[in-house]
Amino acid sequence: MRRHIPSTRALLVFDAVARQHGVSRAAEELCLTHSAVSQQLRLLESQIGVRLVQRSARGTTLTEAGRRYHGQISGDLIRLQDHTLEAMARRTDGLRLIVGAVPVLAEGWLLPRLPGFTALQPGCSLHLQVFPTLRYMEDLPFDVGVQYDDAVWPGAHTQPLMAEACVAVCAPGGRGRAEMARGDFRAAPLLQLRSRLGAWEEWFAQAPAAMQPPENLIAGHRFDLFSMLVEAVRADLGVGLVPRYYVERALRSGELALACEHEAPSRRGYSVFVPPQRAADPLVQAFIDWVCELPTA
């Protein structure tokens, strides 16, 4: 079956003309002559049977069809470049390890410790990527994963890594800090993580001496990411409930403060995931051995 795909050269020329708003500047960017750029445009228009550019004494502009087509192929060209660079990174002249991780654990716990692993494996190029949470994917592109215990990775071997404990944090000079330190949260604005709307209810259930707000415990400002929630705490929008490891450095530096001393074990924990085809890889095993020996605090 014939594929209706223009040459990459023609598409790159058209992309440059669209971005540079003219043939002359596109030719300069691409180090081509004006006539070579014009020729590629004509070839592209001839192949797809649609006029993409409007030529006039004032210069060259995109037609409506040209604007629509450029909007569609510009992202494809970027993805094609990314795929090519990714393939180049797979060359056999070096070691590479792709680690998929839940962002909160990667940012707050794993990344600060990674220099220890790279010191043990100086020839390894480590690629840290987002491991989607609670989403089914047929073929995850990771050599090893660090995720919540209930992450979905069909066929992968799992090894428990660590449990999670959550603390309530506030701005150092935050409103109501003195009351919260005594366990009085009745006037505290509770910040919510959208994926954990029941977290405050669980936390208060484990802190029977704490006085909770009279309103619904899932009311209040909501955020998609822990990083957003912590920034909201810094801005004194309210008090946030976060994994202890994620804010440990900010607590030590005084950027954040414990709203009270209570620390509640979470129902969530973390595990290491390894697909069967990577289980025997020495580099993968070296990473598993290293990460499982790290302190959890």
Coordinates of C-alpha atoms in Angstrom, one line a residue:
M1 CA 0.0 0.0 0.0
R2 CA 1.4 3.4 -1.0
R3 CA 2.1 5.8 1.9
H4 CA 1.2 9.4 1.3
I5 CA 4.1 10.8 3.2
P6 CA 6.1 13.7 1.7
S7 CA 9.9 13.9 2.0
T8 CA 11.3 15.0 5.3
R9 CA 13.2 17.7 3.4
A10 CA 10.1 19.2 2.0
L11 CA 8.3 19.2 5.4
L12 CA 11.3 20.8 7.1
V13 CA 11.4 23.5 4.5
F14 CA 7.6 24.1 4.8
D15 CA 8.0 24.2 8.6
A16 CA 10.8 26.8 8.4
V17 CA 8.8 29.0 6.0
A18 CA 5.8 28.9 8.4
R19 CA 7.9 29.7 11.4
Q20 CA 10.0 32.4 9.7
H21 CA 7.0 33.9 7.9
G22 CA 8.7 33.9 4.5
V23 CA 11.0 32.1 2.1
S24 CA 14.0 34.4 2.4
R25 CA 14.4 33.9 6.2
A26 CA 13.6 30.2 5.9
A27 CA 16.4 29.9 3.3
E28 CA 18.8 31.7 5.6
E29 CA 17.9 29.4 8.5
L30 CA 18.3 26.2 6.4
C31 CA 21.4 27.5 4.5
L32 CA 19.6 27.0 1.2
T33 CA 19.0 29.2 -1.7
H34 CA 15.7 31.1 -2.2
S35 CA 15.0 29.0 -5.3
A36 CA 15.7 25.7 -3.5
V37 CA 13.2 26.6 -0.8
S38 CA 10.6 27.6 -3.4
Q39 CA 11.2 24.4 -5.3
Q40 CA 10.6 22.2 -2.2
L41 CA 7.4 24.2 -1.5
R42 CA 6.1 23.5 -5.0
L43 CA 7.0 19.8 -4.8
L44 CA 5.1 19.5 -1.5
E45 CA 2.0 21.4 -2.8
S46 CA 2.1 19.2 -6.0
Q47 CA 2.2 16.0 -3.9
I48 CA -0.7 16.8 -1.6
G49 CA -2.7 18.7 -4.2
V50 CA -3.3 21.7 -1.9
R51 CA -2.0 25.2 -2.0
L52 CA -0.1 25.8 1.2
V53 CA 1.4 29.2 0.7
Q54 CA 0.2 32.4 -0.9
R55 CA 2.8 34.3 -2.9
S56 CA 2.5 38.0 -3.5
A57 CA 4.6 41.1 -4.0
R58 CA 4.6 41.5 -0.2
G59 CA 6.1 38.1 0.4
T60 CA 4.9 34.6 1.2
T61 CA 2.1 33.8 3.7
L62 CA 0.3 30.6 4.6
T63 CA -3.1 29.8 3.2
E64 CA -5.8 28.6 5.6
A65 CA -5.0 25.0 4.5
G66 CA -1.3 25.7 5.1
R67 CA -1.9 27.0 8.6
R68 CA -3.9 24.0 9.4
Y69 CA -1.4 21.6 7.9
H70 CA 1.5 23.2 9.7
G71 CA -0.3 23.0 13.0
Q72 CA -0.6 19.3 12.4
I73 CA 2.9 18.4 11.2
S74 CA 5.0 20.7 13.4
G75 CA 4.4 18.5 16.4
D76 CA 5.1 15.4 14.3
L77 CA 8.5 16.8 13.3
I78 CA 9.4 17.4 16.9
R79 CA 8.3 13.9 17.9
L80 CA 10.3 12.5 14.9
Q81 CA 13.4 14.3 16.2
D82 CA 12.8 13.1 19.7
H83 CA 12.4 9.5 18.5
T84 CA 15.6 9.8 16.5
L85 CA 17.6 11.2 19.5
E86 CA 16.2 8.4 21.6
A87 CA 17.3 5.8 19.1
M88 CA 20.8 7.4 19.0
A89 CA 20.9 7.2 22.8
R90 CA 20.6 3.4 22.5
R91 CA 24.0 3.0 20.9
T92 CA 26.1 0.2 22.4
D93 CA 29.0 2.5 23.4
G94 CA 27.6 3.1 26.9
L95 CA 25.3 1.8 29.6
R96 CA 21.8 3.2 30.0
L97 CA 19.2 2.6 32.6
I98 CA 15.6 3.8 32.2
V99 CA 13.9 4.2 35.6
G100 CA 10.2 4.9 35.8
A101 CA 9.1 6.5 39.1
V102 CA 6.1 8.2 40.7
P103 CA 7.0 11.9 40.7
V104 CA 6.6 12.6 44.4
L105 CA 9.0 9.8 45.3
A106 CA 11.4 10.7 42.5
E107 CA 11.6 14.4 43.5
G108 CA 11.6 14.1 47.3
W109 CA 13.5 10.9 47.9
L110 CA 15.2 9.3 44.9
L111 CA 16.8 12.2 43.1
P112 CA 18.7 13.6 46.1
R113 CA 20.3 10.2 46.6
L114 CA 21.1 9.4 42.9
P115 CA 24.7 10.7 43.1
G116 CA 25.4 7.6 45.2
F117 CA 24.3 5.3 42.4
T118 CA 26.1 7.2 39.6
A119 CA 29.3 7.1 41.8
L120 CA 28.9 3.3 41.8
Q121 CA 28.1 3.1 38.1
P122 CA 30.1 6.0 36.5
G123 CA 29.6 4.8 33.0
C124 CA 25.8 4.6 33.3
S125 CA 23.5 7.2 31.7
L126 CA 20.4 7.2 33.9
H127 CA 17.0 8.3 32.4
L128 CA 14.4 9.1 35.0
Q129 CA 10.9 9.1 33.6
V130 CA 7.3 9.4 35.0
F131 CA 5.7 6.0 35.8
P132 CA 2.0 6.7 35.3
T133 CA -0.1 6.0 38.5
L134 CA -3.0 3.7 38.3
R135 CA -3.1 3.6 34.6
Y136 CA -2.9 0.5 32.5
M137 CA -0.2 0.5 29.8
E138 CA 0.4 -2.6 27.7
D139 CA 4.2 -2.1 27.4
L140 CA 5.9 0.2 29.9
P141 CA 9.3 1.4 28.5
F142 CA 11.3 1.1 31.7
D143 CA 14.1 -1.2 32.8
V144 CA 13.0 -0.8 36.4
G145 CA 10.1 1.1 38.1
V146 CA 9.7 2.6 41.6
Q147 CA 6.0 3.2 42.3
Y148 CA 3.1 2.7 44.7
D149 CA 2.5 -0.9 45.7
D150 CA -0.7 -1.0 43.7
A151 CA 0.8 0.2 40.5
V152 CA -0.3 -1.7 37.3
W153 CA 2.5 -3.4 35.5
P154 CA 1.3 -6.8 34.1
G155 CA 3.9 -9.5 34.6
A156 CA 6.5 -7.5 36.4
H157 CA 8.3 -8.8 39.5
T158 CA 7.8 -6.7 42.6
Q159 CA 9.9 -6.1 45.7
P160 CA 8.7 -4.0 48.6
L161 CA 10.8 -0.8 49.1
M162 CA 9.3 1.2 51.9
A163 CA 6.2 2.3 53.7
E164 CA 4.9 5.9 53.7
A165 CA 4.1 8.1 56.7
C166 CA 2.4 11.5 56.3
V167 CA 2.8 14.7 58.3
A168 CA 0.8 18.0 58.3
V169 CA 3.0 20.9 57.3
C170 CA 2.4 24.7 57.3
A171 CA 4.3 27.9 56.6
P172 CA 6.7 28.8 59.5
G173 CA 4.8 31.9 60.3
G174 CA 1.5 30.5 59.1
R175 CA -1.9 31.4 60.4
G176 CA -3.1 29.3 63.3
R177 CA 0.2 27.5 63.8
A178 CA 0.1 27.8 67.6
E179 CA -3.4 26.3 67.7
M180 CA -2.4 23.4 65.3
A181 CA 0.7 22.7 67.5
R182 CA -1.8 21.9 70.3
G183 CA -3.8 19.7 68.0
D184 CA -6.5 22.2 67.3
F185 CA -7.3 22.2 63.5
R186 CA -10.8 23.5 63.8
A187 CA -10.0 26.8 62.0
A188 CA -7.3 25.3 59.7
P189 CA -7.8 25.5 55.9
L190 CA -7.1 21.9 54.8
L191 CA -5.3 21.7 51.4
Q192 CA -6.2 18.7 49.3
L193 CA -4.4 16.5 46.8
R194 CA -6.9 15.6 44.1
S195 CA -5.8 11.9 44.0
R196 CA -6.0 11.6 47.8
L197 CA -9.2 13.2 48.9
G198 CA -9.6 10.8 51.8
A199 CA -6.2 11.5 53.3
W200 CA -7.2 14.0 55.9
E201 CA -10.0 11.7 57.2
E202 CA -7.4 8.9 57.5
W203 CA -4.9 11.2 59.3
F204 CA -7.4 12.5 61.8
A205 CA -8.6 8.9 62.5
Q206 CA -5.1 8.1 63.7
A207 CA -4.8 11.3 65.8
P208 CA -7.8 11.0 68.2
A209 CA -6.6 13.9 70.3
A210 CA -6.7 16.3 67.3
M211 CA -9.7 18.6 66.9
Q212 CA -10.7 18.6 63.3
P213 CA -12.6 21.3 61.3
P214 CA -16.3 21.0 61.6
E215 CA -16.9 21.1 57.8
N216 CA -16.3 18.4 55.3
L217 CA -12.7 17.0 55.4
I218 CA -12.5 17.0 51.6
A219 CA -13.4 20.6 51.2
G220 CA -10.8 23.2 50.4
H221 CA -8.3 24.1 47.7
R222 CA -7.3 21.1 45.5
F223 CA -4.1 20.4 43.6
D224 CA -3.0 17.8 41.2
L225 CA 0.6 17.5 42.4
F226 CA 2.4 17.4 45.8
S227 CA 4.8 20.0 44.5
M228 CA 1.8 22.4 43.9
L229 CA 0.3 21.6 47.3
V230 CA 3.7 22.3 49.0
E231 CA 4.0 25.7 47.2
A232 CA 0.5 26.5 48.4
V233 CA 1.6 25.7 52.0
R234 CA 4.6 28.1 51.5
A235 CA 2.1 30.8 50.4
D236 CA 0.1 30.2 53.6
L237 CA -3.0 29.1 51.8
G238 CA -3.5 26.4 54.4
V239 CA -2.0 23.3 55.9
G240 CA -0.9 20.3 53.7
L241 CA -0.7 16.6 54.4
V242 CA 2.3 15.2 52.6
P243 CA 4.7 12.2 52.9
R244 CA 7.4 12.9 55.5
Y245 CA 10.3 12.1 53.1
Y246 CA 9.0 14.7 50.6
V247 CA 9.4 17.6 53.0
E248 CA 12.2 16.4 55.2
R249 CA 14.8 18.8 53.8
A250 CA 12.4 21.8 53.9
L251 CA 11.6 21.0 57.5
R252 CA 15.3 20.8 58.4
S253 CA 16.0 24.1 56.7
G254 CA 13.0 25.9 58.3
E255 CA 11.3 26.6 54.9
L256 CA 8.3 24.6 56.2
A257 CA 7.2 23.7 59.7
L258 CA 5.3 20.8 61.2
A259 CA 1.7 21.9 62.0
C260 CA 1.8 19.3 64.9
E261 CA 4.0 16.4 65.9
H262 CA 1.6 13.7 64.8
E263 CA 2.9 11.4 62.1
A264 CA 0.5 8.9 60.6
P265 CA 1.3 5.7 58.7
S266 CA -0.3 5.8 55.3
R267 CA -2.1 2.9 53.6
R268 CA 0.2 3.4 50.7
G269 CA 3.7 2.1 50.3
Y270 CA 6.3 1.8 47.5
S271 CA 7.7 -1.1 45.6
V272 CA 10.3 -1.8 43.0
F273 CA 9.0 -3.3 39.7
V274 CA 11.1 -5.2 37.2
P275 CA 9.8 -6.6 33.9
P276 CA 10.8 -10.3 33.4
Q277 CA 13.0 -9.6 30.4
R278 CA 15.2 -7.2 32.5
A279 CA 15.4 -9.2 35.7
A280 CA 18.8 -10.8 34.8
D281 CA 20.4 -7.6 33.7
P282 CA 23.4 -6.8 36.0
L283 CA 22.8 -3.0 35.8
V284 CA 19.1 -3.4 36.8
Q285 CA 20.1 -5.7 39.6
A286 CA 22.7 -3.2 40.8
F287 CA 20.1 -0.5 40.9
I288 CA 17.7 -2.7 42.8
D289 CA 20.3 -3.6 45.4
W290 CA 21.3 0.0 45.8
V291 CA 17.8 1.5 46.1
C292 CA 16.6 -1.2 48.5
E293 CA 19.5 -0.4 50.8
L294 CA 18.8 3.3 51.0
P295 CA 17.5 4.8 54.3
T296 CA 13.8 5.5 54.1
A297 CA 14.0 8.7 56.2

